[in-house]
Amino acid sequence: MKQFTSVHDVDSLTRWVNDAIAIKQNAQGFEDYGDHKTLGLVFLNPSLRTRMSTQKAAYNLGMNTMVINMDKEGWALEMNDNVIMNGRSVEHIKEAAAVLGEYCDILGIRCFPGLQNKEEDYSEEVLEKFIKHCGVPVISLESATRHPLQSFADLLTIREQATKPKPKVVLSWAPHIKALPQAVPNSFSEWMCRAQEEGLVEFVITHPEDYDLAEDFTKGATITYNQNEALKGADFVYVKNWSSYTDYGKVLTIGEDWMITNNKLKLTDNAKVMHCLPVRRGLELADEILDGPNSLVIKQAGNRVFAAQTVLKKILETNFTR
Amino acid sequence: MKQFTSVHDVDSLTRWVNDAIAIKQNAQGFEDYGDHKTLGLVFLNPSLRTRMSTQKAAYNLGMNTMVINMDKEGWALEMNDNVIMNGRSVEHIKEAAAVLGEYCDILGIRCFPGLQNKEEDYSEEVLEKFIKHCGVPVISLESATRHPLQSFADLLTIREQATKPKPKVVLSWAPHIKALPQAVPNSFSEWMCRAQEEGLVEFVITHPEDYDLAEDFTKGATITYNQNEALKGADFVYVKNWSSYTDYGKVLTIGEDWMITNNKLKLTDNAKVMHCLPVRRGLELADEILDGPNSLVIKQAGNRVFAAQTVLKKILETNFTR
Amino acid sequence: MKQFTSVHDVDSLTRWVNDAIAIKQNAQGFEDYGDHKTLGLVFLNPSLRTRMSTQKAAYNLGMNTMVINMDKEGWALEMNDNVIMNGRSVEHIKEAAAVLGEYCDILGIRCFPGLQNKEEDYSEEVLEKFIKHCGVPVISLESATRHPLQSFADLLTIREQATKPKPKVVLSWAPHIKALPQAVPNSFSEWMCRAQEEGLVEFVITHPEDYDLAEDFTKGATITYNQNEALKGADFVYVKNWSSYTDYGKVLTIGEDWMITNNKLKLTDNAKVMHCLPVRRGLELADEILDGPNSLVIKQAGNRVFAAQTVLKKILETNFTR
């Protein structure tokens, strides 16, 4: 495995989940795998969970880590080719990526979308250029359209918590005041559609009209604008806001009535509630849910370590001899 | 020991100082104690000494460290309960603390007071909520009302430098142009009052009128508004500015005549001069003192490593099996 | 060796290059050298390559590293003596340096020039005060007038790539829109002049009128304002902008016609092209060069690790017993 940027880099979700469970049971059992190896974590945007969970995963594998907050510590990057760089940008991504590849054995990169230009964001040009020019294996730490380490941790959490062989999982759009990327819901949907193919879940998406996600990510999912309908009999409710894909990057409604509450939970089969965090209490999700017994949000965050560790271990095994 | 946030977490100062001296003489003798353990250092405010000395202490114990400057790298935190988070704050401290507890075995947190609301600051709500929700042992890296790692290093320095069994220690208010927290003087006073109880020092506080510290921290100390009186026969002068506690957070006077100079030192018994740093030269403390033979400020800063290492070692011994 | 701040700290370039080549061939062969040692990297200005390559070098030697971005994470430093610190600066460099020396066995510092006051910048007061007060060995991570780790990596790259015993090396001024320091060209020139003395290269400098570098750095070099003349038969062209030294810190011309292109390269002996990075494409250097087979810029950046590792190893060998 040369890279981990989407579910398409995974041969079998069933196998990967089993691998992650094995690693979780023996997190320090592989600490020679990363010996003498350096993981570089490159952030073009803020991070708490992703940085710390991935650092912890690397530490468990005996790797050295170097973090660079490019926006704050480094130089403004130029992404476009064949421009005269006589403006604000100081370094081209071609050089920046290649140099980072000289210092690190594996690189992770976080590059959020601008939410101004759909084609640009969905072409994943920053991630793709980074991969092209750095010359070493790359892990996405959340790109313009996907957040695969999160989705992997989410699937792991669902499998750990499921009490049925094929639980009903509902992705439910949530209210918000700001325009957020589609990366988390795209990615979760992509993973759940695949999980459904592998017989691991039944997957339903619900959101207001005009909030349809790009079809590439939702093939196989049941999609409905009726939240109550979707929630019926659900075993897991994955709560997440996103801005419109069709009217790109726009907040079309705050949508307060879409917030999951204990009352709405009554429609479900005592569903567990998930969120990738950070979550805005009282807006995206009711306090009573987050403080109640059905919330899985901290367990999800905890599983980020083991998702990252599984991915790093696979990359180490594939690309380096010990 | 589940936490270290004040002198109340210490059973015997005499014993702790001896422990710290033993560690200082053999700093690398305990490097298996922290094996496979991760210390998270969470800063809501700037830090130089505290971060680096605690990282060094952790390194000496073989621990992994992860630093997060929450204000710069992470997300704006919400501290209040039951609010609709539709403003600037992106993540609630409940989630942030719990997540950090998933990734770290021990957490340190720095959370300065706002100096706007006495009750809020003195309730230590940020520190207390952090402790409540993170689920792992917590070390204060300076909170709204205390800086116990500093006070421990200060006591260690006094014991190392003392030439009498029971030296006279004077906390002397210093001039400043900005409103500073009472955390360092509160904490130093609390530790010295306890040290006085244990027969280790004689403790005197001097400051201008209307600069009285909260009584909780000064019980047992001799307090005088007459600096010259206080300095007579002193063996150690601890210099520190603080803003008013009674007229909360206000700078009532610059107080230039309170600056300790060589001339004032003549009143003492050739006293050693201490300051927690950073110090504003020529305002808080005269150059001639800082550049002279009586200054202990660098030794104090150096001892921060061994104070932190002693605390970390005790937490490791109490909470984890090796 | 107590410090590494310029070529004057190097006894023999020939020997140092050989040492670096040996380390490059066996980068992990010395990982016990830095055991229990801590390298502090102090940045008053942004950094990508220097920080990461030096961290990697330290890691290869088994050292612990601590990075502090003083401008962002720490306190504003006062550089002047005998001032009343009642303004913006919070800590004096005397204390800051001494404290850092308490926590670290070796320190690196980056301190760019202000480009306002030639005498101040060329006195290297920040670097010199830091060295004076920290009490431990110091490595320059680029100071006001020099960037010796870069120059060492550059020389290493030239020696690796040279196909003649004494290649012709040309430092060619490049166009830019901003006022840049003279540190990199000063330092490169200083190293090449010495390399010329040792018979390793022939060294030529070319730049527009009024862009002469300070004579201290260029003694022995052939200097010409005629770029075409300089490029004739060149084996290496080192491209770099700098602001005027005589009309200090000023941009006297953008100088677009000084950009090295494939056409200009025809004048050379198929010269390899070098740049310390970051480079502004289309302004300092043509895309066709950077994307073409003659560019060495990534190899140079890669060699930063081995230059730093060689310097650190020498300092460890000289100052500490194992």
PDB file of C-alpha atoms in Angstrom, chain C residues 44-280:
ATOM      1  CA  LEU C  44      12.631  33.744  16.104  1.00  0.00           C
ATOM      2  CA  ASN C  45      11.516  33.339  12.452  1.00  0.00           C
ATOM      3  CA  PRO C  46       9.715  30.738  10.317  1.00  0.00           C
ATOM      4  CA  SER C  47      11.420  27.543   9.210  1.00  0.00           C
ATOM      5  CA  LEU C  48      10.624  24.353   7.336  1.00  0.00           C
ATOM      6  CA  ARG C  49      13.835  22.760   5.986  1.00  0.00           C
ATOM      7  CA  THR C  50      16.103  23.872   8.776  1.00  0.00           C
ATOM      8  CA  ARG C  51      13.840  22.668  11.543  1.00  0.00           C
ATOM      9  CA  MET C  52      12.957  19.352   9.988  1.00  0.00           C
ATOM     10  CA  SER C  53      16.414  18.468   8.693  1.00  0.00           C
ATOM     11  CA  THR C  54      18.010  19.318  12.032  1.00  0.00           C
ATOM     12  CA  GLN C  55      15.368  17.360  13.950  1.00  0.00           C
ATOM     13  CA  LYS C  56      15.976  14.403  11.640  1.00  0.00           C
ATOM     14  CA  ALA C  57      19.738  14.695  12.131  1.00  0.00           C
ATOM     15  CA  ALA C  58      19.283  14.750  15.909  1.00  0.00           C
ATOM     16  CA  TYR C  59      16.974  11.756  15.699  1.00  0.00           C
ATOM     17  CA  ASN C  60      19.589   9.849  13.694  1.00  0.00           C
ATOM     18  CA  LEU C  61      22.029  10.526  16.534  1.00  0.00           C
ATOM     19  CA  GLY C  62      19.561   9.402  19.198  1.00  0.00           C
ATOM     20  CA  MET C  63      19.034  12.889  20.591  1.00  0.00           C
ATOM     21  CA  ASN C  64      15.849  14.303  22.036  1.00  0.00           C
ATOM     22  CA  THR C  65      14.709  17.573  20.439  1.00  0.00           C
ATOM     23  CA  MET C  66      12.558  20.424  21.713  1.00  0.00           C
ATOM     24  CA  VAL C  67      11.380  23.113  19.320  1.00  0.00           C
ATOM     25  CA  ILE C  68      10.302  26.552  20.465  1.00  0.00           C
ATOM     26  CA  ASN C  69       8.882  29.143  18.106  1.00  0.00           C
ATOM     27  CA  MET C  70       9.730  32.037  20.352  1.00  0.00           C
ATOM     28  CA  ASP C  71       7.735  34.586  18.369  1.00  0.00           C
ATOM     29  CA  LYS C  72       4.548  32.505  18.538  1.00  0.00           C
ATOM     30  CA  GLU C  73       4.746  30.291  21.618  1.00  0.00           C
ATOM     31  CA  GLY C  74       7.013  32.211  23.988  1.00  0.00           C
ATOM     32  CA  TRP C  75       7.451  35.807  25.030  1.00  0.00           C
ATOM     33  CA  ALA C  76       8.638  38.905  23.157  1.00  0.00           C
ATOM     34  CA  LEU C  77      12.378  39.222  23.844  1.00  0.00           C
ATOM     35  CA  GLU C  78      14.306  42.325  24.850  1.00  0.00           C
ATOM     36  CA  MET C  79      17.737  42.515  23.210  1.00  0.00           C
ATOM     37  CA  ASN C  80      19.084  45.787  24.624  1.00  0.00           C
ATOM     38  CA  ASP C  81      20.962  46.155  27.892  1.00  0.00           C
ATOM     39  CA  ASN C  82      20.144  48.579  30.682  1.00  0.00           C
ATOM     40  CA  VAL C  83      16.653  49.448  29.538  1.00  0.00           C
ATOM     41  CA  ILE C  84      13.586  49.791  31.685  1.00  0.00           C
ATOM     42  CA  MET C  85      11.378  47.043  30.281  1.00  0.00           C
ATOM     43  CA  ASN C  86       8.081  48.873  30.500  1.00  0.00           C
ATOM     44  CA  GLY C  87       7.054  48.324  26.892  1.00  0.00           C
ATOM     45  CA  ARG C  88       6.188  45.362  24.702  1.00  0.00           C
ATOM     46  CA  SER C  89       9.067  43.020  25.519  1.00  0.00           C
ATOM     47  CA  VAL C  90       8.432  40.589  28.342  1.00  0.00           C
ATOM     48  CA  GLU C  91      11.714  38.747  28.784  1.00  0.00           C
ATOM     49  CA  HIS C  92      15.358  39.718  28.298  1.00  0.00           C
ATOM     50  CA  ILE C  93      17.545  37.566  26.068  1.00  0.00           C
ATOM     51  CA  LYS C  94      19.933  37.169  29.018  1.00  0.00           C
ATOM     52  CA  GLU C  95      17.353  35.234  31.010  1.00  0.00           C
ATOM     53  CA  ALA C  96      15.794  33.465  28.032  1.00  0.00           C
ATOM     54  CA  ALA C  97      19.152  32.163  26.793  1.00  0.00           C
ATOM     55  CA  ALA C  98      20.335  31.116  30.244  1.00  0.00           C
ATOM     56  CA  VAL C  99      17.103  29.268  30.931  1.00  0.00           C
ATOM     57  CA  LEU C 100      17.234  27.441  27.614  1.00  0.00           C
ATOM     58  CA  GLY C 101      20.775  26.433  28.489  1.00  0.00           C
ATOM     59  CA  GLU C 102      19.428  24.829  31.667  1.00  0.00           C
ATOM     60  CA  TYR C 103      17.095  22.581  29.696  1.00  0.00           C
ATOM     61  CA  CYS C 104      19.197  21.724  26.642  1.00  0.00           C
ATOM     62  CA  ASP C 105      22.656  20.287  26.057  1.00  0.00           C
ATOM     63  CA  ILE C 106      23.011  21.966  22.669  1.00  0.00           C
ATOM     64  CA  LEU C 107      21.001  24.878  21.299  1.00  0.00           C
ATOM     65  CA  GLY C 108      20.246  25.978  17.772  1.00  0.00           C
ATOM     66  CA  ILE C 109      18.945  29.455  17.085  1.00  0.00           C
ATOM     67  CA  ARG C 110      17.450  31.213  14.067  1.00  0.00           C
ATOM     68  CA  CYS C 111      17.555  35.006  14.172  1.00  0.00           C
ATOM     69  CA  PHE C 112      17.014  36.886  10.920  1.00  0.00           C
ATOM     70  CA  PRO C 113      18.208  40.474  10.430  1.00  0.00           C
ATOM     71  CA  GLY C 114      15.806  43.398  10.682  1.00  0.00           C
ATOM     72  CA  LEU C 115      17.315  44.879   7.478  1.00  0.00           C
ATOM     73  CA  GLN C 116      16.848  48.367   8.973  1.00  0.00           C
ATOM     74  CA  ASN C 117      20.219  48.906  10.615  1.00  0.00           C
ATOM     75  CA  LYS C 118      23.332  47.494   8.944  1.00  0.00           C
ATOM     76  CA  GLU C 119      25.634  47.871  11.937  1.00  0.00           C
ATOM     77  CA  GLU C 120      23.166  46.205  14.271  1.00  0.00           C
ATOM     78  CA  ASP C 121      22.546  43.283  11.903  1.00  0.00           C
ATOM     79  CA  TYR C 122      26.215  42.805  11.029  1.00  0.00           C
ATOM     80  CA  SER C 123      27.226  42.877  14.683  1.00  0.00           C
ATOM     81  CA  GLU C 124      25.131  39.668  15.077  1.00  0.00           C
ATOM     82  CA  GLU C 125      24.068  40.939  18.470  1.00  0.00           C
ATOM     83  CA  VAL C 126      21.204  38.483  18.940  1.00  0.00           C
ATOM     84  CA  LEU C 127      23.334  35.456  18.086  1.00  0.00           C
ATOM     85  CA  GLU C 128      26.273  36.719  20.121  1.00  0.00           C
ATOM     86  CA  LYS C 129      24.189  37.511  23.191  1.00  0.00           C
ATOM     87  CA  PHE C 130      22.476  34.171  22.931  1.00  0.00           C
ATOM     88  CA  ILE C 131      25.843  32.388  22.809  1.00  0.00           C
ATOM     89  CA  LYS C 132      27.206  34.483  25.665  1.00  0.00           C
ATOM     90  CA  HIS C 133      24.336  33.835  28.014  1.00  0.00           C
ATOM     91  CA  CYS C 134      23.152  30.299  27.285  1.00  0.00           C
ATOM     92  CA  GLY C 135      26.299  28.534  28.458  1.00  0.00           C
ATOM     93  CA  VAL C 136      26.015  25.540  26.106  1.00  0.00           C
ATOM     94  CA  PRO C 137      27.236  24.855  22.545  1.00  0.00           C
ATOM     95  CA  VAL C 138      25.269  26.774  19.904  1.00  0.00           C
ATOM     96  CA  ILE C 139      24.486  26.036  16.268  1.00  0.00           C
ATOM     97  CA  SER C 140      23.332  28.824  13.971  1.00  0.00           C
ATOM     98  CA  LEU C 141      20.093  27.935  12.217  1.00  0.00           C
ATOM     99  CA  GLU C 142      20.589  31.099  10.104  1.00  0.00           C
ATOM    100  CA  SER C 143      21.582  34.345  11.683  1.00  0.00           C
ATOM    101  CA  ALA C 144      21.512  37.942  10.487  1.00  0.00           C
ATOM    102  CA  THR C 145      24.514  37.499   8.187  1.00  0.00           C
ATOM    103  CA  ARG C 146      25.123  33.766   7.685  1.00  0.00           C
ATOM    104  CA  HIS C 147      23.452  30.375   7.123  1.00  0.00           C
ATOM    105  CA  PRO C 148      26.301  27.917   7.675  1.00  0.00           C
ATOM    106  CA  LEU C 149      24.277  24.666   7.793  1.00  0.00           C
ATOM    107  CA  GLN C 150      22.957  25.579   4.338  1.00  0.00           C
ATOM    108  CA  SER C 151      26.429  26.371   3.021  1.00  0.00           C
ATOM    109  CA  PHE C 152      27.791  23.090   4.340  1.00  0.00           C
ATOM    110  CA  ALA C 153      24.985  21.165   2.624  1.00  0.00           C
ATOM    111  CA  ASP C 154      25.661  23.150  -0.548  1.00  0.00           C
ATOM    112  CA  LEU C 155      29.354  22.276  -0.536  1.00  0.00           C
ATOM    113  CA  LEU C 156      28.532  18.635   0.137  1.00  0.00           C
ATOM    114  CA  THR C 157      26.156  18.653  -2.851  1.00  0.00           C
ATOM    115  CA  ILE C 158      28.776  20.237  -5.105  1.00  0.00           C
ATOM    116  CA  ARG C 159      31.389  17.684  -4.111  1.00  0.00           C
ATOM    117  CA  GLU C 160      28.975  14.804  -4.696  1.00  0.00           C
ATOM    118  CA  GLN C 161      27.895  16.097  -8.107  1.00  0.00           C
ATOM    119  CA  ALA C 162      31.212  17.420  -9.418  1.00  0.00           C
ATOM    120  CA  THR C 163      32.660  15.652 -12.446  1.00  0.00           C
ATOM    121  CA  LYS C 164      35.865  17.714 -12.440  1.00  0.00           C
ATOM    122  CA  PRO C 165      38.446  18.041  -9.677  1.00  0.00           C
ATOM    123  CA  LYS C 166      37.953  21.827  -9.519  1.00  0.00           C
ATOM    124  CA  PRO C 167      34.542  22.828 -10.911  1.00  0.00           C
ATOM    125  CA  LYS C 168      33.606  26.419 -11.674  1.00  0.00           C
ATOM    126  CA  VAL C 169      30.928  27.598  -9.228  1.00  0.00           C
ATOM    127  CA  VAL C 170      28.981  30.791  -9.948  1.00  0.00           C
ATOM    128  CA  LEU C 171      26.833  32.630  -7.404  1.00  0.00           C
ATOM    129  CA  SER C 172      24.292  34.473  -9.520  1.00  0.00           C
ATOM    130  CA  TRP C 173      22.005  37.144  -8.053  1.00  0.00           C
ATOM    131  CA  ALA C 174      18.307  36.517  -8.813  1.00  0.00           C
ATOM    132  CA  PRO C 175      15.260  38.749  -9.214  1.00  0.00           C
ATOM    133  CA  HIS C 176      12.828  39.192  -6.320  1.00  0.00           C
ATOM    134  CA  ILE C 177      10.073  41.534  -5.193  1.00  0.00           C
ATOM    135  CA  LYS C 178      10.893  41.559  -1.487  1.00  0.00           C
ATOM    136  CA  ALA C 179      13.914  42.654   0.500  1.00  0.00           C
ATOM    137  CA  LEU C 180      15.786  39.486   1.479  1.00  0.00           C
ATOM    138  CA  PRO C 181      18.765  39.127   3.847  1.00  0.00           C
ATOM    139  CA  GLN C 182      22.327  38.652   2.596  1.00  0.00           C
ATOM    140  CA  ALA C 183      22.800  35.693   4.952  1.00  0.00           C
ATOM    141  CA  VAL C 184      22.662  32.888   2.386  1.00  0.00           C
ATOM    142  CA  PRO C 185      24.880  34.562  -0.274  1.00  0.00           C
ATOM    143  CA  ASN C 186      27.330  35.850   2.369  1.00  0.00           C
ATOM    144  CA  SER C 187      27.629  32.405   3.819  1.00  0.00           C
ATOM    145  CA  PHE C 188      27.816  30.571   0.492  1.00  0.00           C
ATOM    146  CA  SER C 189      30.471  33.004  -0.661  1.00  0.00           C
ATOM    147  CA  GLU C 190      32.482  32.585   2.530  1.00  0.00           C
ATOM    148  CA  TRP C 191      32.399  28.805   2.180  1.00  0.00           C
ATOM    149  CA  MET C 192      33.260  28.867  -1.526  1.00  0.00           C
ATOM    150  CA  CYS C 193      36.162  31.270  -0.996  1.00  0.00           C
ATOM    151  CA  ARG C 194      37.549  28.856   1.537  1.00  0.00           C
ATOM    152  CA  ALA C 195      36.827  25.904  -0.763  1.00  0.00           C
ATOM    153  CA  GLN C 196      38.761  27.746  -3.462  1.00  0.00           C
ATOM    154  CA  GLU C 197      41.701  28.152  -1.070  1.00  0.00           C
ATOM    155  CA  GLU C 198      41.581  24.421  -0.440  1.00  0.00           C
ATOM    156  CA  GLY C 199      41.611  23.811  -4.196  1.00  0.00           C
ATOM    157  CA  LEU C 200      38.099  22.381  -4.305  1.00  0.00           C
ATOM    158  CA  VAL C 201      36.403  24.927  -6.609  1.00  0.00           C
ATOM    159  CA  GLU C 202      36.883  28.035  -8.708  1.00  0.00           C
ATOM    160  CA  PHE C 203      34.459  30.703  -7.462  1.00  0.00           C
ATOM    161  CA  VAL C 204      32.794  33.589  -9.303  1.00  0.00           C
ATOM    162  CA  ILE C 205      30.083  35.991  -8.099  1.00  0.00           C
ATOM    163  CA  THR C 206      27.824  37.954 -10.426  1.00  0.00           C
ATOM    164  CA  HIS C 207      25.167  40.540  -9.537  1.00  0.00           C
ATOM    165  CA  PRO C 208      23.862  43.922 -10.649  1.00  0.00           C
ATOM    166  CA  GLU C 209      25.783  47.059  -9.700  1.00  0.00           C
ATOM    167  CA  ASP C 210      25.127  48.252  -6.145  1.00  0.00           C
ATOM    168  CA  TYR C 211      24.528  44.677  -5.025  1.00  0.00           C
ATOM    169  CA  ASP C 212      28.087  44.009  -3.857  1.00  0.00           C
ATOM    170  CA  LEU C 213      28.231  41.845  -0.768  1.00  0.00           C
ATOM    171  CA  ALA C 214      30.343  42.854   2.241  1.00  0.00           C
ATOM    172  CA  GLU C 215      34.020  42.289   1.430  1.00  0.00           C
ATOM    173  CA  ASP C 216      34.586  40.132   4.507  1.00  0.00           C
ATOM    174  CA  PHE C 217      32.622  37.368   2.829  1.00  0.00           C
ATOM    175  CA  THR C 218      33.945  37.574  -0.729  1.00  0.00           C
ATOM    176  CA  LYS C 219      37.720  37.763  -0.386  1.00  0.00           C
ATOM    177  CA  GLY C 220      39.297  35.685  -3.137  1.00  0.00           C
ATOM    178  CA  ALA C 221      36.194  35.516  -5.330  1.00  0.00           C
ATOM    179  CA  THR C 222      36.072  36.856  -8.876  1.00  0.00           C
ATOM    180  CA  ILE C 223      33.232  39.406  -8.983  1.00  0.00           C
ATOM    181  CA  THR C 224      31.570  40.685 -12.151  1.00  0.00           C
ATOM    182  CA  TYR C 225      28.424  42.619 -13.033  1.00  0.00           C
ATOM    183  CA  ASN C 226      28.282  40.746 -16.357  1.00  0.00           C
ATOM    184  CA  GLN C 227      26.156  37.652 -15.795  1.00  0.00           C
ATOM    185  CA  ASN C 228      26.835  36.169 -19.240  1.00  0.00           C
ATOM    186  CA  GLU C 229      30.578  36.487 -18.672  1.00  0.00           C
ATOM    187  CA  ALA C 230      30.234  34.762 -15.303  1.00  0.00           C
ATOM    188  CA  LEU C 231      28.128  31.891 -16.624  1.00  0.00           C
ATOM    189  CA  LYS C 232      30.636  30.892 -19.346  1.00  0.00           C
ATOM    190  CA  GLY C 233      31.863  27.392 -18.668  1.00  0.00           C
ATOM    191  CA  ALA C 234      30.184  27.225 -15.271  1.00  0.00           C
ATOM    192  CA  ASP C 235      29.692  23.783 -13.717  1.00  0.00           C
ATOM    193  CA  PHE C 236      27.379  24.964 -10.924  1.00  0.00           C
ATOM    194  CA  VAL C 237      25.149  28.016 -10.842  1.00  0.00           C
ATOM    195  CA  TYR C 238      23.941  28.964  -7.348  1.00  0.00           C
ATOM    196  CA  VAL C 239      20.898  31.190  -7.716  1.00  0.00           C
ATOM    197  CA  LYS C 240      19.896  33.552  -4.912  1.00  0.00           C
ATOM    198  CA  ASN C 241      18.381  36.956  -4.431  1.00  0.00           C
ATOM    199  CA  TRP C 242      19.574  39.416  -1.832  1.00  0.00           C
ATOM    200  CA  SER C 243      18.798  43.013  -1.008  1.00  0.00           C
ATOM    201  CA  SER C 244      21.467  45.693  -1.319  1.00  0.00           C
ATOM    202  CA  TYR C 245      24.254  45.746   1.252  1.00  0.00           C
ATOM    203  CA  THR C 246      25.548  49.193   0.330  1.00  0.00           C
ATOM    204  CA  ASP C 247      22.114  50.841   0.208  1.00  0.00           C
ATOM    205  CA  TYR C 248      21.233  48.607   3.117  1.00  0.00           C
ATOM    206  CA  GLY C 249      18.175  46.394   2.886  1.00  0.00           C
ATOM    207  CA  LYS C 250      16.824  48.088  -0.245  1.00  0.00           C
ATOM    208  CA  VAL C 251      15.405  46.470  -3.387  1.00  0.00           C
ATOM    209  CA  LEU C 252      17.096  48.583  -6.081  1.00  0.00           C
ATOM    210  CA  THR C 253      15.748  46.607  -9.030  1.00  0.00           C
ATOM    211  CA  ILE C 254      13.459  43.637  -9.603  1.00  0.00           C
ATOM    212  CA  GLY C 255      15.959  42.566 -12.247  1.00  0.00           C
ATOM    213  CA  GLU C 256      13.791  40.165 -14.252  1.00  0.00           C
ATOM    214  CA  ASP C 257      16.507  39.646 -16.862  1.00  0.00           C
ATOM    215  CA  TRP C 258      18.743  38.058 -14.232  1.00  0.00           C
ATOM    216  CA  MET C 259      16.475  34.977 -13.979  1.00  0.00           C
ATOM    217  CA  ILE C 260      18.319  31.802 -14.998  1.00  0.00           C
ATOM    218  CA  THR C 261      16.591  30.046 -17.910  1.00  0.00           C
ATOM    219  CA  ASN C 262      17.482  27.142 -20.177  1.00  0.00           C
ATOM    220  CA  ASN C 263      18.701  29.692 -22.679  1.00  0.00           C
ATOM    221  CA  LYS C 264      21.178  31.159 -20.214  1.00  0.00           C
ATOM    222  CA  LEU C 265      22.276  27.670 -19.250  1.00  0.00           C
ATOM    223  CA  LYS C 266      23.622  27.240 -22.803  1.00  0.00           C
ATOM    224  CA  LEU C 267      26.465  29.563 -21.823  1.00  0.00           C
ATOM    225  CA  THR C 268      27.559  27.117 -19.138  1.00  0.00           C
ATOM    226  CA  ASP C 269      29.188  23.710 -19.288  1.00  0.00           C
ATOM    227  CA  ASN C 270      25.768  22.089 -18.794  1.00  0.00           C
ATOM    228  CA  ALA C 271      25.804  23.513 -15.277  1.00  0.00           C
ATOM    229  CA  LYS C 272      23.841  22.088 -12.393  1.00  0.00           C
ATOM    230  CA  VAL C 273      21.572  24.702 -10.846  1.00  0.00           C
ATOM    231  CA  MET C 274      21.277  25.236  -7.097  1.00  0.00           C
ATOM    232  CA  HIS C 275      19.013  27.223  -4.784  1.00  0.00           C
ATOM    233  CA  CYS C 276      18.606  27.052  -1.006  1.00  0.00           C
ATOM    234  CA  LEU C 277      14.788  27.178  -1.180  1.00  0.00           C
ATOM    235  CA  PRO C 278      12.134  28.417  -0.785  1.00  0.00           C
ATOM    236  CA  VAL C 279      12.269  29.567  -4.421  1.00  0.00           C
ATOM    237  CA  ARG C 280       9.739  31.727  -6.232  1.00  0.00           C
TER     238      ARG C 280
END
